[in-house]
Amino acid sequence: MAEQKPISKSYLDLKSKVWDEGLCSGCGACIAVCPADALYFETGGDSTHPKSNNYCKAAVDDVSCGACYEVCPRLEEQPSSLLGDYLEITTGKAEFNIPKKQSGGAVTAILANALDTGLVDAVVTVTEDPWTLKPHSMVITKSEALIGQAGSRYNWWVPLVSSLKEAVVNRKYRNIAVVGVPCVVQAVRKMLETDHQLVGPYKKSIRFIMGLFCTESFDYEKLVAGKLKSEYALEPMKVCRIDVKGKLEITLNDGMQYVIPLTELEDTVRPGCSVCTDFTALEADISAGAVGSPDGYTTLVVRTLVGQHVLESAVANKKLSIGGEVDTGIIEKLAKKKLKRKPE
Ligand SMILES: Cc1cc2nc3c(=O)[nH]c(=O)nc-3n(C[C@H](O)[C@H](O)[C@H](O)COP(=O)(O)OP(=O)(O)OC[C@H]3O[C@@H](n4cnc5c(N)ncnc54)[C@H](O)[C@@H]3O)c2cc1C
Ligand code: SF4
Ligand code: SF4
């Protein structure tokens, strides 16, 4: 009797277990690793999960694949740890001027130093169009460009890490750093830990994961195009800075400030965030956030030897200063609050 071929997973398994269950975070990892470019996010429309263009080789031609399934962070049980494992927690700030930095500019300082010293050759991050505030997944290879793109993007429609494919497959960088919120970090860690052959190029090329603390993210269309433009008559091009500190704070170019309570924004939060329990990017090499440090500083949770090496290089090159006390109690309090999203 002929031996039966094992049936590989396809996007249809992701669809039934993640997309249809409202669990998709929008991380974009499945889109990045799909060798057939069979998955995409629709611009402007319903962007709660990817869509298929029917080019999936596994579903259509029975070719063994399942790369998308292998890296999806939403197939794992959501974590229960508050701060996770770490070697050191400290505050940090950039030792040079970063006009658009969100907190202390430590994330930009660490990554700019890593590019300048050749520790990494590309950074996959999320930038934004200043006219529309629309975020983009981007590969950056020069520290000046990275410095120009400092600051947090709290809303998106994009598959966040989709440009990882451009970095790995098209441009063939082999020492890549990825910046991401916890769902992205979980997916990238899965890429580094899997033995799936089709994910191999990613595993070989990613060197460093910089995680960002995250409570939630907003849908671009609902927040910027909807709420801000229609209800508050705020033109995106006039916005100078957005901050989320228990409320949404918007500063315009002319200095005018708007504060919107988060309770007013509940319907603009991305649905996949409602099941996410990871606040501190537990799987990163270094995690960074605002909470726990004074204004003008970034909290840095150094988790791995790779993270420690990259951080120490930035300090040795006088790009970053570290050393202040961190209020870990307040971080744990917020992390505990996020844990309540874990399904019973
Ligand atoms: C959606 C979101 C929610 C957050 N929620 C919290 C929170 O609740 N509490 C808290 O303490 N901190 C939160 N942060 C982290 C905080 O906003 C800062 O990013 C962090 O303190 C680092 O500041 P920094 O000045 O060192 O970073 P910067 O030097 O300003 O550098 C930020 C870097 O992150 C990149 N980036 C920006 N947005 C994204 C994104 N969406 N995905 C991937 N990369 C991105 C930029 O391109 C830049 O390289 C959140 C960040 C995001 C993006
Ligand atoms: S969570 Fe990420 S990997 Fe999983 S289906 Fe959504 S976009 Fe794809
Ligand atoms: S809360 Fe943050 S980390 Fe979690 S799914 Fe939403 S964007 Fe991703």
Coordinates of C-alpha atoms and ligand atoms in Angstrom, one line a residue:
M1 CA 0.0 0.0 0.0
A2 CA 1.3 3.5 -0.9
E3 CA 2.6 5.4 2.1
Q4 CA 0.2 8.2 3.1
K5 CA 1.8 11.7 2.9
P6 CA 1.4 13.7 6.1
I7 CA -1.1 16.5 5.7
S8 CA 0.6 19.8 6.4
K9 CA -1.1 22.8 8.0
S10 CA -2.2 25.6 5.8
Y11 CA -3.8 29.1 6.2
L12 CA -7.1 27.3 6.5
D13 CA -6.0 26.0 9.9
L14 CA -5.0 29.6 10.9
K15 CA -8.4 30.8 9.6
S16 CA -10.4 28.4 11.7
K17 CA -8.3 28.6 14.9
V18 CA -7.3 32.2 14.9
W19 CA -9.0 34.5 12.4
D20 CA -12.5 33.2 12.9
E21 CA -12.1 33.1 16.6
G22 CA -11.2 36.8 16.8
L23 CA -7.7 36.0 18.2
C24 CA -5.5 37.6 15.5
S25 CA -3.2 40.3 16.8
G26 CA -2.2 41.6 13.4
C27 CA 1.4 40.8 14.0
G28 CA 1.9 39.9 10.3
A29 CA 4.3 37.0 11.0
C30 CA 2.3 34.6 8.9
I31 CA 2.4 37.1 6.0
A32 CA 6.2 37.5 6.3
V33 CA 7.0 33.8 6.2
C34 CA 4.5 32.7 3.6
P35 CA 6.7 31.6 0.6
A36 CA 3.9 32.0 -1.9
D37 CA 2.9 35.5 -0.8
A38 CA -0.6 34.1 -0.4
L39 CA -1.6 36.2 2.6
Y40 CA -2.2 40.0 2.9
F41 CA -4.0 42.6 4.9
E42 CA -6.7 44.7 3.1
T43 CA -6.0 48.4 3.1
G44 CA -8.6 50.6 4.6
G45 CA -11.3 47.9 5.0
D46 CA -11.7 45.1 7.6
S47 CA -8.2 44.6 8.8
T48 CA -8.8 42.5 11.9
H49 CA -7.0 39.5 10.3
P50 CA -5.1 38.6 7.1
K51 CA -6.9 37.4 4.0
S52 CA -5.9 34.8 1.4
N53 CA -5.5 35.4 -2.3
N54 CA -5.8 31.7 -3.0
Y55 CA -2.2 31.2 -3.9
C56 CA -1.6 29.0 -0.8
K57 CA 0.3 25.9 -2.2
A58 CA -0.7 23.7 0.8
A59 CA -4.4 24.4 0.5
V60 CA -4.6 24.5 -3.3
D61 CA -1.9 22.1 -4.6
D62 CA -1.4 19.9 -1.5
V63 CA 2.3 21.0 -1.3
S64 CA 3.7 20.6 2.2
C65 CA 4.1 24.0 3.8
G66 CA 2.4 25.3 7.0
A67 CA 5.0 28.1 7.6
C68 CA 2.3 30.5 8.6
Y69 CA 0.8 28.1 11.1
E70 CA 4.3 27.5 12.6
V71 CA 4.9 31.2 13.6
C72 CA 1.5 32.4 14.7
P73 CA 1.6 33.5 18.4
R74 CA -2.1 33.0 18.8
L75 CA -1.9 29.2 18.7
E76 CA 0.0 29.2 22.0
E77 CA -1.5 29.6 25.5
Q78 CA -1.2 33.2 26.5
P79 CA 1.6 33.7 29.1
S80 CA 0.9 34.3 32.8
S81 CA 4.2 35.9 33.9
L82 CA 4.3 39.6 35.0
L83 CA 8.0 40.6 34.4
G84 CA 9.3 37.3 33.1
D85 CA 13.0 36.3 33.3
Y86 CA 15.6 39.0 33.2
L87 CA 19.2 39.8 34.0
E88 CA 18.8 43.4 34.9
I89 CA 16.1 46.1 35.0
T90 CA 17.3 49.7 34.7
T91 CA 16.3 53.1 33.3
G92 CA 18.1 54.5 30.3
K93 CA 18.2 57.6 28.1
A94 CA 19.9 58.5 24.8
E95 CA 23.0 60.6 25.2
F96 CA 22.3 62.5 22.0
N97 CA 19.4 64.5 20.7
I98 CA 16.4 62.5 19.4
P99 CA 13.6 65.0 18.8
K100 CA 10.8 62.6 18.3
K101 CA 11.7 60.1 21.0
Q102 CA 8.8 58.6 22.9
S103 CA 10.3 58.2 26.4
G104 CA 14.1 58.4 26.9
G105 CA 15.0 57.5 23.3
A106 CA 16.9 54.5 24.7
V107 CA 15.4 52.2 22.0
T108 CA 16.6 54.4 19.2
A109 CA 20.0 54.8 20.9
I110 CA 20.5 51.1 21.3
L111 CA 19.5 50.3 17.8
A112 CA 21.4 53.2 16.2
N113 CA 24.5 52.1 18.0
A114 CA 24.0 48.5 16.8
L115 CA 23.7 49.7 13.2
D116 CA 26.8 52.0 13.5
T117 CA 28.9 49.3 15.0
G118 CA 27.8 46.5 12.7
L119 CA 26.2 44.4 15.4
V120 CA 23.2 44.4 13.1
D121 CA 22.9 45.3 9.5
A122 CA 19.1 46.1 9.4
V123 CA 16.3 47.0 11.7
V124 CA 12.7 46.0 11.0
T125 CA 10.5 48.5 12.7
V126 CA 7.2 50.4 12.3
T127 CA 7.4 54.0 10.9
E128 CA 4.6 56.4 10.1
D129 CA 3.6 58.8 7.3
P130 CA 3.6 62.3 9.0
W131 CA 0.8 63.5 6.7
T132 CA -1.7 60.8 7.5
L133 CA -0.1 59.1 10.6
K134 CA -0.5 55.9 8.8
P135 CA 2.0 53.3 10.0
H136 CA 4.3 51.2 7.8
S137 CA 6.4 48.1 8.4
M138 CA 9.9 49.2 7.3
V139 CA 13.5 48.0 6.9
I140 CA 16.0 50.6 8.1
T141 CA 19.7 50.3 7.6
K142 CA 21.1 53.7 8.5
S143 CA 21.1 55.2 12.1
E144 CA 20.1 58.7 10.8
A145 CA 16.9 57.2 9.3
L146 CA 16.2 55.4 12.5
I147 CA 16.7 58.5 14.6
G148 CA 14.2 60.3 12.3
Q149 CA 11.6 57.6 12.9
A150 CA 11.7 57.6 16.8
G151 CA 8.4 57.6 18.6
S152 CA 5.6 55.1 19.2
R153 CA 2.9 54.2 16.7
Y154 CA -0.1 53.2 18.8
N155 CA -2.5 52.5 15.8
W156 CA -2.1 50.5 12.7
W157 CA -3.7 48.6 9.9
V158 CA -0.4 47.0 8.8
P159 CA 0.8 43.5 9.3
L160 CA 3.5 44.8 11.7
V161 CA 6.4 42.6 10.9
S162 CA 5.6 42.0 7.2
S163 CA 8.8 43.8 6.0
L164 CA 10.8 41.1 7.6
K165 CA 10.4 39.2 4.4
E166 CA 11.9 42.1 2.4
A167 CA 14.9 42.2 4.9
V168 CA 15.5 38.4 4.8
V169 CA 14.4 37.2 1.4
N170 CA 14.7 40.2 -1.0
R171 CA 17.6 42.2 0.5
K172 CA 19.3 39.2 2.2
Y173 CA 20.4 40.9 5.5
R174 CA 21.8 38.4 7.9
N175 CA 22.1 40.3 11.2
I176 CA 18.6 41.7 11.6
A177 CA 17.1 43.4 14.7
V178 CA 13.3 43.5 15.0
V179 CA 11.4 46.0 17.1
G180 CA 7.9 45.0 18.2
V181 CA 5.1 44.9 20.6
P182 CA 4.7 41.7 22.6
C183 CA 2.6 39.8 20.0
V184 CA 5.3 40.5 17.4
V185 CA 8.0 39.5 19.8
Q186 CA 6.3 36.2 20.5
A187 CA 6.0 35.4 16.8
V188 CA 9.7 36.3 16.1
R189 CA 10.8 34.1 19.0
K190 CA 8.8 31.3 17.5
M191 CA 10.8 31.8 14.2
L192 CA 14.0 31.5 16.1
E193 CA 13.0 28.4 17.9
T194 CA 11.4 26.3 15.2
D195 CA 13.0 23.7 13.0
H196 CA 10.5 24.2 10.2
Q197 CA 12.6 24.3 7.0
L198 CA 10.7 27.1 5.3
V199 CA 11.2 29.4 8.3
G200 CA 15.0 28.6 8.3
P201 CA 16.1 31.8 6.5
Y202 CA 14.4 33.9 9.2
K203 CA 15.9 31.8 12.0
K204 CA 19.4 32.3 10.6
S205 CA 19.0 36.0 10.0
I206 CA 17.4 37.5 13.1
R207 CA 19.9 38.4 15.8
F208 CA 18.2 40.7 18.3
I209 CA 14.6 41.3 19.4
M210 CA 13.7 44.7 21.0
G211 CA 10.3 44.5 22.7
L212 CA 8.0 47.4 23.6
F213 CA 5.6 47.2 26.6
C214 CA 2.1 47.2 25.3
T215 CA -1.4 47.6 26.9
E216 CA -3.3 47.7 23.6
S217 CA -3.2 49.1 20.1
F218 CA -5.8 51.0 18.1
D219 CA -7.2 50.4 14.6
Y220 CA -5.9 53.1 12.3
E221 CA -9.2 53.6 10.4
K222 CA -11.3 53.7 13.5
L223 CA -9.0 55.9 15.6
V224 CA -7.4 58.4 13.2
A225 CA -9.7 58.4 10.2
G226 CA -12.8 57.9 12.4
K227 CA -12.6 59.3 15.9
L228 CA -10.0 61.9 15.6
K229 CA -11.0 63.3 12.2
S230 CA -14.8 63.0 12.4
E231 CA -15.5 63.5 16.1
Y232 CA -12.6 65.8 17.1
A233 CA -11.9 67.5 13.7
L234 CA -8.2 66.7 14.2
E235 CA -6.3 66.6 11.0
P236 CA -3.5 64.0 11.2
M237 CA -0.9 66.3 9.6
K238 CA -1.4 68.8 12.5
V239 CA -0.6 66.2 15.1
C240 CA 2.9 66.5 16.6
R241 CA 2.8 63.7 19.2
I242 CA 0.5 61.0 20.5
D243 CA 1.0 59.5 24.0
V244 CA -0.9 56.9 25.9
K245 CA -0.7 57.4 29.7
G246 CA -3.9 56.0 31.1
K247 CA -5.5 58.3 28.5
L248 CA -4.8 59.3 24.9
E249 CA -2.9 62.6 24.9
I250 CA -2.6 64.4 21.6
T251 CA -0.3 67.4 21.1
L252 CA -0.7 69.5 17.9
N253 CA 2.1 71.3 16.1
D254 CA 0.9 74.6 17.5
G255 CA 1.2 73.2 21.1
M256 CA -2.6 72.7 21.6
Q257 CA -3.4 69.6 23.6
Y258 CA -6.3 67.2 23.5
V259 CA -6.9 64.5 26.1
I260 CA -9.3 61.6 25.4
P261 CA -10.3 59.1 28.1
L262 CA -9.5 55.5 27.0
T263 CA -13.1 54.5 27.9
E264 CA -14.2 56.7 24.9
L265 CA -11.9 54.7 22.7
E266 CA -12.9 51.1 23.5
D267 CA -14.5 50.5 20.1
T268 CA -11.3 51.6 18.3
V269 CA -9.0 49.0 20.1
R270 CA -8.0 46.1 17.8
P271 CA -10.1 43.0 18.7
G272 CA -7.1 40.7 19.0
C273 CA -5.8 42.7 21.9
S274 CA -8.7 41.6 24.1
V275 CA -7.1 38.2 24.7
C276 CA -3.5 39.4 25.0
T277 CA -1.8 38.9 28.4
D278 CA 1.8 39.9 27.7
F279 CA 2.5 43.5 28.9
T280 CA 6.3 43.5 29.1
A281 CA 7.3 41.6 25.9
L282 CA 8.4 38.5 27.8
E283 CA 10.2 36.9 24.9
A284 CA 12.4 39.8 23.9
D285 CA 16.2 40.2 24.3
I286 CA 15.5 43.7 25.8
S287 CA 12.0 45.0 26.7
A288 CA 11.4 48.8 26.8
G289 CA 8.6 50.9 28.2
A290 CA 7.8 54.3 29.7
V291 CA 6.2 53.0 32.9
G292 CA 8.5 52.5 35.9
S293 CA 10.9 55.3 35.0
P294 CA 10.7 59.1 35.4
D295 CA 9.6 61.3 32.4
G296 CA 12.4 61.5 29.9
Y297 CA 13.7 58.0 30.6
T298 CA 13.0 54.5 29.2
T299 CA 12.6 51.4 31.4
L300 CA 14.8 48.7 30.1
V301 CA 14.4 45.0 31.0
V302 CA 17.5 43.1 29.9
R303 CA 16.5 39.5 29.5
T304 CA 19.3 37.7 27.6
L305 CA 23.0 37.7 27.1
V306 CA 22.4 39.0 23.5
G307 CA 20.4 41.9 25.0
Q308 CA 23.1 42.6 27.5
H309 CA 25.8 42.7 24.9
V310 CA 23.9 45.1 22.6
L311 CA 23.1 47.3 25.6
E312 CA 26.7 47.4 26.9
S313 CA 28.0 48.4 23.4
A314 CA 25.6 51.4 23.4
V315 CA 26.8 52.4 26.8
A316 CA 30.5 51.9 26.0
N317 CA 30.1 54.1 22.9
K318 CA 28.4 56.8 25.0
K319 CA 25.1 56.6 23.0
L320 CA 23.2 55.5 26.1
S321 CA 23.3 56.2 29.8
I322 CA 21.7 53.7 32.3
G323 CA 21.5 53.2 36.0
G324 CA 18.4 54.8 37.6
E325 CA 16.0 53.0 39.9
V326 CA 12.9 51.4 38.4
D327 CA 9.6 51.2 40.1
T328 CA 8.9 47.5 39.3
G329 CA 5.7 47.6 41.4
I330 CA 3.9 49.8 38.9
I331 CA 5.0 47.7 36.0
E332 CA 3.7 44.5 37.8
K333 CA 0.4 46.3 38.6
L334 CA -0.2 47.0 34.9
A335 CA 1.0 43.6 33.8
K336 CA -1.4 42.0 36.4
K337 CA -4.3 44.0 35.0
K338 CA -3.5 42.7 31.5
L339 CA -3.4 39.1 32.8
K340 CA -7.1 39.4 33.6
R341 CA -7.7 39.1 29.8
K342 CA -6.7 35.4 30.0
P343 CA -9.8 33.3 29.1
E344 CA -11.0 31.2 32.1
Ligands
LIG1 C1 1.2 50.1 20.6 C2 2.1 50.5 21.7 C3 1.7 50.5 23.0 C4 2.5 50.8 24.1 N1 2.0 50.8 25.4 C5 2.8 51.1 26.4 C6 2.3 51.0 27.7 O1 1.1 50.7 28.0 N2 3.1 51.3 28.8 C7 4.5 51.7 28.5 O2 5.2 51.9 29.5 N3 5.0 51.7 27.3 C8 4.2 51.4 26.2 N4 4.7 51.4 25.0 C9 6.1 51.7 24.8 C10 6.5 53.2 24.7 O3 5.5 53.9 24.0 C11 7.9 53.4 24.1 O4 7.9 52.8 22.9 C12 9.0 52.9 25.0 O5 8.9 53.5 26.2 C13 10.4 53.2 24.3 O6 10.6 54.6 24.3 P1 11.9 55.2 23.7 O7 11.9 56.7 23.8 O8 13.1 54.5 24.2 O9 11.7 54.7 22.2 P2 12.1 55.5 20.8 O10 13.6 55.9 20.9 O11 11.1 56.6 20.6 O12 12.0 54.4 19.7 C14 10.8 53.7 19.5 C15 11.1 52.7 18.4 O13 10.0 51.9 18.3 C16 9.6 51.8 16.9 N5 8.1 51.6 16.9 C17 7.2 52.6 17.2 N6 6.0 52.0 17.2 C18 6.1 50.7 16.9 C19 5.2 49.7 16.8 N7 3.9 49.8 16.9 N8 5.7 48.5 16.5 C20 7.1 48.3 16.3 N9 8.0 49.3 16.5 C21 7.5 50.5 16.7 C22 10.1 53.1 16.3 O14 10.3 52.9 14.9 C23 11.4 53.3 17.0 O15 12.4 52.6 16.4 C24 3.9 51.1 23.9 C25 4.3 51.2 22.5 C26 3.5 50.9 21.5 C27 4.0 50.9 20.1
SF4_2 S1 -1.7 36.6 14.9 FE1 -0.1 37.2 13.5 S2 0.6 35.2 12.6 FE2 -1.3 34.8 13.7 S3 -2.9 35.0 12.0 FE3 -2.7 37.0 13.0 S4 -1.2 38.1 11.7 FE4 -1.0 35.9 11.3
SF4_3 S1 -2.1 44.2 23.3 FE1 -0.3 44.8 22.2 S2 0.9 42.9 22.2 FE2 -1.1 42.3 22.6 S3 -2.1 41.8 20.7 FE3 -2.5 44.0 21.1 S4 -0.9 45.0 20.0 FE4 -0.2 42.9 20.3

